[in-house]
Amino acid sequence: MNILFVTPHMVTGGAEKMITDLSKGLLSKGHTVGIATSGGHLLEEMAEAGAKIHVNPLLAQRKPFQVFRSGLWLSRVIRKHRYQVINSHSLITTWMSKLGSTLSLQFPQKIFTMHLIENPNVFRYIRIMTRFTTDAIITVSDSNKKRLIDAGVSSQKIHVVHNGINIGKFPYIKRKQSSTLTIGIIARLIPRKGHEIFFNAISNVDKKIKGDWARVLVIGWGPLEKQLQMLCSQLQINHIVEFLGDRHDVPELLEQMDTLTLPSYYEGFPIAIMEGMSTGVTVIATAVDGIPEIIEHEKNGLLIHPGNIEELERAIERVNASYELRTQLGRAASEIVQSNFSTEKMTVNTERVFNTILKSTA
């Protein structure tokens, strides 16, 4: 197959990491893979793996005329490289892909992969949009599939393919017992990730426990960085919090952690917690969207309600107080991820969807 992924950018993020790993998996199975995007540092890694790189800054734009120009440019890319499958990874690039496919006169199959939709009202828009722009929808969670069906999208058009990770990069490591809990959060510094909830919970625990009971690692970049640093100062926890920025050594950082948190208000099927779980980190996360499809409360992690500082505070206190609980949850977490959420499984399942769509229109 000749496959073209279309996405606004290729910087560090869950969807972008998923595209990178999926591309490598498909390339290893003998398929031709291209990526059309506005740019990003992950392109170098994809080029080294053998993917064709097509860069146009317009793919990050949203204005109608720019969408048209992007579609026109994509039509030339599709026609020149004879792509059979166009897999878009955002709403705006889905419109661009539809336009490009039509203008190319090649009529490739158009598949939209839905990672995360923050606004529930958008699901009805997706029903209308995908009726005209796509041949199939891939979604990363059963939760998203249900919401699409509730919005009126035909279940026959929807395929669930859970995200996967490179298990070899994230082997299980049994943590050593320590008097200092290393707790991390790996997420872009944006409102929906719940950093304020996390820092307030840390502050509440810090008031109860004297001394340097914890080391808090904040990994990620985003517009809230200065605001969150000021919040840590106001909460008087900046002596235990380290802002590490955007990092490319996540496996090494996870080795240092005992606990990983993700107090998001919305999520898709988050890569970060799967990477942490694979290494045996104890994960505390909100029970939103696809997360309960990975974490079973009290069995391989701890789930809390979004926006609930007190629940997160109690969960942190529990894992801080019990090395045995951390070990038990971490081992179970590693087993579930390594058995069910590998890049290999994601690649095979995606390949199956692509083949099914191609055969249905042959």
Short mmCIF file of C-alpha atoms in Angstrom, two decimals:
data_model
loop_
_atom_site.label_atom_id
_atom_site.label_comp_id
_atom_site.label_asym_id
_atom_site.label_seq_id
_atom_site.Cartn_x
_atom_site.Cartn_y
_atom_site.Cartn_z
CA MET A 1 0.00 0.00 0.00
CA ASN A 2 0.94 3.62 -0.57
CA ILE A 3 -0.18 5.52 2.53
CA LEU A 4 -0.11 9.26 3.20
CA PHE A 5 -0.57 10.62 6.73
CA VAL A 6 -1.78 14.23 6.88
CA THR A 7 -1.43 16.17 10.13
CA PRO A 8 -0.94 19.84 11.06
CA HIS A 9 2.48 19.38 12.68
CA MET A 10 4.96 16.77 13.89
CA VAL A 11 6.16 18.04 17.26
CA THR A 12 6.20 16.13 20.55
CA GLY A 13 2.68 14.99 21.42
CA GLY A 14 0.67 11.81 21.79
CA ALA A 15 -0.88 11.85 18.30
CA GLU A 16 2.42 12.73 16.67
CA LYS A 17 4.28 9.95 18.51
CA MET A 18 1.55 7.53 17.46
CA ILE A 19 1.93 8.56 13.79
CA THR A 20 5.70 8.14 14.04
CA ASP A 21 5.53 4.65 15.55
CA LEU A 22 2.74 3.56 13.20
CA SER A 23 4.71 4.78 10.18
CA LYS A 24 7.74 2.79 11.25
CA GLY A 25 5.58 -0.30 11.74
CA LEU A 26 3.99 0.00 8.31
CA LEU A 27 7.37 0.65 6.66
CA SER A 28 8.76 -2.50 8.29
CA LYS A 29 5.91 -4.46 6.69
CA GLY A 30 6.87 -3.25 3.22
CA HIS A 31 4.37 -0.44 2.71
CA THR A 32 5.21 2.99 1.30
CA VAL A 33 4.54 5.77 3.81
CA GLY A 34 4.46 9.52 3.35
CA ILE A 35 3.79 12.32 5.81
CA ALA A 36 2.31 15.68 4.82
CA THR A 37 2.63 18.30 7.53
CA SER A 38 3.66 21.88 8.27
CA GLY A 39 6.89 20.75 9.96
CA GLY A 40 8.27 19.52 13.28
CA HIS A 41 11.34 17.86 14.77
CA LEU A 42 9.87 14.33 14.49
CA LEU A 43 10.24 14.51 10.70
CA GLU A 44 13.95 13.76 10.93
CA GLU A 45 13.20 10.49 12.72
CA MET A 46 10.57 9.58 10.14
CA ALA A 47 12.88 10.37 7.22
CA GLU A 48 15.58 8.15 8.72
CA ALA A 49 13.01 5.33 8.91
CA GLY A 50 12.31 5.70 5.18
CA ALA A 51 9.13 7.79 5.06
CA LYS A 52 8.58 10.34 2.30
CA ILE A 53 8.38 13.84 3.75
CA HIS A 54 6.09 16.51 2.29
CA VAL A 55 6.24 19.85 4.11
CA ASN A 56 3.95 22.83 3.59
CA PRO A 57 3.36 25.46 6.32
CA LEU A 58 -0.20 25.91 5.02
CA LEU A 59 -1.21 22.61 6.64
CA ALA A 60 -1.19 24.35 10.03
CA GLN A 61 -3.58 27.07 8.82
CA ARG A 62 -7.37 27.23 9.15
CA LYS A 63 -8.67 30.06 6.95
CA PRO A 64 -10.81 28.90 3.99
CA PHE A 65 -8.51 30.19 1.26
CA GLN A 66 -5.51 28.57 2.95
CA VAL A 67 -7.43 25.30 3.25
CA PHE A 68 -8.12 25.47 -0.49
CA ARG A 69 -4.45 26.14 -1.26
CA SER A 70 -3.45 23.24 0.99
CA GLY A 71 -5.89 20.96 -0.82
CA LEU A 72 -4.50 22.04 -4.18
CA TRP A 73 -0.95 21.31 -2.99
CA LEU A 74 -2.02 17.92 -1.59
CA SER A 75 -3.61 17.02 -4.94
CA ARG A 76 -0.21 17.36 -6.60
CA VAL A 77 1.45 15.25 -3.88
CA ILE A 78 -1.20 12.53 -4.18
CA ARG A 79 -1.04 12.47 -7.98
CA LYS A 80 2.78 12.40 -8.12
CA HIS A 81 3.23 9.61 -5.55
CA ARG A 82 -0.02 7.71 -6.32
CA TYR A 83 -1.08 7.38 -2.69
CA GLN A 84 -3.89 4.85 -2.21
CA VAL A 85 -4.85 5.73 1.37
CA ILE A 86 -5.01 9.24 2.83
CA ASN A 87 -5.14 9.16 6.62
CA SER A 88 -5.88 12.58 8.16
CA HIS A 89 -5.40 13.25 11.88
CA SER A 90 -7.35 16.45 12.52
CA LEU A 91 -10.65 17.97 11.44
CA ILE A 92 -9.07 20.66 9.29
CA THR A 93 -6.65 18.30 7.53
CA THR A 94 -9.62 16.02 6.80
CA TRP A 95 -11.17 18.81 4.71
CA MET A 96 -7.80 19.44 3.05
CA SER A 97 -7.43 15.72 2.30
CA LYS A 98 -10.91 15.53 0.77
CA LEU A 99 -10.18 18.49 -1.47
CA GLY A 100 -6.74 17.17 -2.43
CA SER A 101 -8.09 13.70 -3.19
CA THR A 102 -10.84 15.07 -5.42
CA LEU A 103 -8.57 17.44 -7.33
CA SER A 104 -5.93 14.74 -7.82
CA LEU A 105 -8.41 12.63 -9.87
CA GLN A 106 -6.77 9.57 -8.26
CA PHE A 107 -9.63 8.96 -5.79
CA PRO A 108 -7.66 7.35 -2.92
CA GLN A 109 -9.48 6.08 0.15
CA LYS A 110 -9.86 8.75 2.82
CA ILE A 111 -9.70 7.77 6.49
CA PHE A 112 -9.97 10.16 9.42
CA THR A 113 -8.29 9.16 12.69
CA MET A 114 -9.97 10.82 15.67
CA HIS A 115 -7.73 11.18 18.72
CA LEU A 116 -9.51 13.65 20.98
CA ILE A 117 -12.53 15.93 20.75
CA GLU A 118 -12.81 18.37 23.65
CA ASN A 119 -16.20 19.86 22.76
CA PRO A 120 -19.03 17.26 22.80
CA ASN A 121 -21.01 19.35 20.31
CA VAL A 122 -18.33 18.71 17.69
CA PHE A 123 -19.41 15.07 17.39
CA ARG A 124 -22.53 16.09 15.45
CA TYR A 125 -20.35 18.22 13.20
CA ILE A 126 -18.14 15.17 12.62
CA ARG A 127 -21.22 13.18 11.58
CA ILE A 128 -21.99 15.72 8.86
CA MET A 129 -18.37 16.30 7.86
CA THR A 130 -17.40 12.64 7.54
CA ARG A 131 -20.47 11.89 5.45
CA PHE A 132 -18.88 13.95 2.67
CA THR A 133 -15.15 13.72 3.36
CA THR A 134 -14.19 10.21 4.50
CA ASP A 135 -14.68 6.56 3.65
CA ALA A 136 -14.00 5.44 7.23
CA ILE A 137 -13.17 6.69 10.72
CA ILE A 138 -10.54 5.23 13.01
CA THR A 139 -10.90 6.19 16.64
CA VAL A 140 -8.48 5.38 19.43
CA SER A 141 -11.03 4.36 22.06
CA ASP A 142 -14.35 2.56 22.52
CA SER A 143 -15.51 5.66 24.38
CA ASN A 144 -15.09 7.79 21.26
CA LYS A 145 -16.86 5.17 19.14
CA LYS A 146 -19.89 5.28 21.44
CA ARG A 147 -20.01 9.07 21.29
CA LEU A 148 -19.80 9.01 17.50
CA ILE A 149 -22.65 6.49 17.27
CA ASP A 150 -24.72 8.58 19.71
CA ALA A 151 -24.13 11.56 17.38
CA GLY A 152 -25.52 9.62 14.44
CA VAL A 153 -22.40 8.23 12.73
CA SER A 154 -22.94 4.74 11.30
CA SER A 155 -21.20 2.09 13.40
CA GLN A 156 -20.13 0.34 10.19
CA LYS A 157 -17.99 3.35 9.31
CA ILE A 158 -16.13 3.36 12.67
CA HIS A 159 -13.09 1.23 13.50
CA VAL A 160 -11.44 1.23 16.94
CA VAL A 161 -7.65 0.92 16.95
CA HIS A 162 -6.08 1.51 20.34
CA ASN A 163 -2.78 3.36 20.44
CA GLY A 164 0.33 1.30 21.10
CA ILE A 165 3.86 1.95 22.29
CA ASN A 166 7.31 0.58 21.55
CA ILE A 167 7.54 -1.92 24.41
CA GLY A 168 11.27 -2.40 23.87
CA LYS A 169 11.90 1.22 24.85
CA PHE A 170 9.86 0.90 28.05
CA PRO A 171 10.78 -2.35 29.85
CA TYR A 172 9.50 -3.17 33.31
CA ILE A 173 11.75 -1.96 36.13
CA LYS A 174 10.99 -2.75 39.77
CA ARG A 175 11.33 0.44 41.78
CA LYS A 176 13.50 0.59 44.88
CA GLN A 177 12.01 1.65 48.17
CA SER A 178 12.88 5.23 49.07
CA SER A 179 11.90 7.87 51.62
CA THR A 180 11.38 10.35 48.77
CA LEU A 181 8.54 9.78 46.31
CA THR A 182 9.43 10.81 42.76
CA ILE A 183 6.17 11.80 41.10
CA GLY A 184 5.90 13.06 37.55
CA ILE A 185 3.49 14.51 35.04
CA ILE A 186 4.17 14.24 31.31
CA ALA A 187 1.86 16.52 29.36
CA ARG A 188 1.71 19.72 27.39
CA LEU A 189 1.28 22.75 29.62
CA ILE A 190 -2.27 23.55 28.52
CA PRO A 191 -5.50 23.93 30.53
CA ARG A 192 -7.12 20.57 29.76
CA LYS A 193 -4.19 18.61 31.24
CA GLY A 194 -5.09 19.65 34.80
CA HIS A 195 -1.71 20.86 36.07
CA GLU A 196 -3.36 23.31 38.49
CA ILE A 197 -5.29 20.44 40.09
CA PHE A 198 -2.06 18.47 40.39
CA PHE A 199 -0.08 21.28 42.02
CA ASN A 200 -2.85 22.07 44.49
CA ALA A 201 -3.01 18.41 45.50
CA ILE A 202 0.78 18.33 45.92
CA SER A 203 0.57 21.48 48.04
CA ASN A 204 -2.07 19.95 50.31
CA VAL A 205 0.04 16.84 50.86
CA ASP A 206 3.17 18.93 51.40
CA LYS A 207 1.46 20.80 54.24
CA LYS A 208 0.84 17.51 56.05
CA ILE A 209 4.25 15.90 55.52
CA LYS A 210 7.32 17.73 56.74
CA GLY A 211 10.61 17.59 54.89
CA ASP A 212 11.48 16.71 51.30
CA TRP A 213 8.97 13.87 51.02
CA ALA A 214 8.68 14.20 47.23
CA ARG A 215 10.47 15.19 44.06
CA VAL A 216 8.03 16.43 41.41
CA LEU A 217 9.07 16.26 37.74
CA VAL A 218 7.07 18.34 35.26
CA ILE A 219 7.82 17.28 31.68
CA GLY A 220 6.31 19.15 28.77
CA TRP A 221 6.06 22.54 27.12
CA GLY A 222 3.21 24.95 26.50
CA PRO A 223 1.73 28.42 26.98
CA LEU A 224 1.00 27.94 30.70
CA GLU A 225 4.62 27.45 31.76
CA LYS A 226 5.18 30.82 33.46
CA GLN A 227 1.71 30.81 34.98
CA LEU A 228 2.25 27.35 36.47
CA GLN A 229 5.68 28.28 37.79
CA MET A 230 4.09 31.27 39.54
CA LEU A 231 1.40 28.99 40.98
CA CYS A 232 4.06 26.67 42.43
CA SER A 233 5.74 29.68 44.01
CA GLN A 234 2.44 30.89 45.50
CA LEU A 235 1.72 27.40 46.84
CA GLN A 236 5.26 27.28 48.26
CA ILE A 237 6.10 23.98 46.59
CA ASN A 238 8.74 25.23 44.15
CA HIS A 239 11.43 23.67 46.37
CA ILE A 240 10.24 20.18 45.31
CA VAL A 241 8.99 20.93 41.76
CA GLU A 242 11.28 20.78 38.72
CA PHE A 243 10.10 22.09 35.33
CA LEU A 244 12.10 20.08 32.79
CA GLY A 245 10.52 21.34 29.56
CA ASP A 246 10.13 19.30 26.38
CA ARG A 247 12.34 16.22 26.70
CA HIS A 248 13.40 13.44 24.37
CA ASP A 249 14.72 11.14 27.11
CA VAL A 250 11.33 10.08 28.51
CA PRO A 251 12.34 6.41 29.06
CA GLU A 252 15.23 7.52 31.28
CA LEU A 253 13.02 9.97 33.17
CA LEU A 254 10.37 7.31 33.76
CA GLU A 255 13.04 5.10 35.33
CA GLN A 256 13.42 7.77 38.02
CA MET A 257 9.69 7.95 38.80
CA ASP A 258 7.67 6.03 41.34
CA THR A 259 4.36 7.58 40.33
CA LEU A 260 2.98 9.26 37.20
CA THR A 261 -0.12 11.46 37.20
CA LEU A 262 -2.42 12.62 34.42
CA PRO A 263 -5.31 14.68 35.87
CA SER A 264 -6.73 15.66 32.46
CA TYR A 265 -10.24 16.93 31.85
CA TYR A 266 -10.27 15.35 28.37
CA GLU A 267 -8.08 12.69 26.78
CA GLY A 268 -7.94 10.33 23.83
CA PHE A 269 -5.94 7.19 24.54
CA PRO A 270 -2.88 8.73 26.18
CA ILE A 271 0.55 7.50 25.16
CA ALA A 272 2.30 8.92 28.24
CA ILE A 273 0.48 6.78 30.78
CA MET A 274 0.98 3.64 28.68
CA GLU A 275 4.71 4.32 28.55
CA GLY A 276 4.77 4.81 32.32
CA MET A 277 2.66 1.73 33.01
CA SER A 278 4.90 -0.41 30.80
CA THR A 279 7.89 0.46 32.99
CA GLY A 280 6.02 -0.32 36.21
CA VAL A 281 5.25 3.23 37.31
CA THR A 282 2.14 3.61 39.48
CA VAL A 283 -0.31 5.76 37.51
CA ILE A 284 -2.94 8.08 38.95
CA ALA A 285 -5.24 9.42 36.23
CA THR A 286 -8.72 10.79 35.66
CA ALA A 287 -11.48 8.41 34.57
CA VAL A 288 -12.19 10.23 31.30
CA ASP A 289 -12.59 9.08 27.70
CA GLY A 290 -10.22 6.20 26.84
CA ILE A 291 -8.31 6.09 30.14
CA PRO A 292 -10.62 3.52 31.86
CA GLU A 293 -9.97 1.24 28.87
CA ILE A 294 -6.33 1.10 30.00
CA ILE A 295 -6.57 1.47 33.78
CA GLU A 296 -8.79 -0.64 36.03
CA HIS A 297 -9.13 1.17 39.36
CA GLU A 298 -7.27 -0.48 42.24
CA LYS A 299 -6.02 -3.26 39.94
CA ASN A 300 -3.38 -1.62 37.73
CA GLY A 301 -3.66 2.03 38.72
CA LEU A 302 -5.80 4.58 40.52
CA LEU A 303 -8.61 6.58 38.90
CA ILE A 304 -10.03 9.88 40.11
CA HIS A 305 -12.73 12.26 38.91
CA PRO A 306 -11.58 15.23 36.80
CA GLY A 307 -11.09 18.47 38.69
CA ASN A 308 -11.19 16.77 42.10
CA ILE A 309 -8.22 18.01 44.15
CA GLU A 310 -9.19 16.01 47.24
CA GLU A 311 -9.32 12.68 45.38
CA LEU A 312 -5.94 13.30 43.80
CA GLU A 313 -4.54 14.34 47.17
CA ARG A 314 -5.74 11.10 48.80
CA ALA A 315 -4.38 9.00 45.93
CA ILE A 316 -0.95 10.63 46.24
CA GLU A 317 -0.98 10.03 50.00
CA ARG A 318 -1.84 6.36 49.45
CA VAL A 319 0.99 5.65 47.02
CA ASN A 320 3.41 7.68 49.13
CA ALA A 321 2.55 5.64 52.22
CA SER A 322 2.76 2.17 50.65
CA TYR A 323 5.68 0.79 48.68
CA GLU A 324 3.78 -2.50 48.46
CA LEU A 325 0.79 -0.81 46.80
CA ARG A 326 3.05 0.92 44.28
CA THR A 327 4.81 -2.35 43.45
CA GLN A 328 1.54 -4.28 43.09
CA LEU A 329 -0.12 -1.70 40.85
CA GLY A 330 3.04 -1.11 38.83
CA ARG A 331 3.59 -4.79 38.05
CA ALA A 332 -0.05 -5.26 36.99
CA ALA A 333 0.12 -2.10 34.88
CA SER A 334 3.20 -3.32 33.05
CA GLU A 335 1.60 -6.68 32.29
CA ILE A 336 -1.58 -5.18 30.81
CA VAL A 337 0.24 -2.69 28.58
CA GLN A 338 2.91 -5.07 27.34
CA SER A 339 0.27 -7.70 26.54
CA ASN A 340 -2.29 -5.48 24.83
CA PHE A 341 -0.92 -2.12 23.72
CA SER A 342 2.20 -2.63 21.63
CA THR A 343 3.14 -0.80 18.44
CA GLU A 344 3.02 -4.16 16.66
CA LYS A 345 -0.65 -4.69 17.57
CA MET A 346 -1.52 -1.13 16.61
CA THR A 347 0.21 -1.57 13.24
CA VAL A 348 -1.51 -4.88 12.46
CA ASN A 349 -4.93 -3.51 13.41
CA THR A 350 -4.45 -0.33 11.38
CA GLU A 351 -3.19 -2.29 8.38
CA ARG A 352 -6.30 -4.48 8.61
CA VAL A 353 -8.57 -1.42 8.52
CA PHE A 354 -6.73 0.05 5.53
CA ASN A 355 -6.96 -3.26 3.63
CA THR A 356 -10.65 -3.62 4.47
CA ILE A 357 -11.46 -0.16 3.12
CA LEU A 358 -9.42 -0.73 -0.05
CA LYS A 359 -11.10 -4.09 -0.74
CA SER A 360 -14.58 -2.72 -0.11
CA THR A 361 -14.14 -0.17 -2.90
CA ALA A 362 -12.16 -2.31 -5.33
#
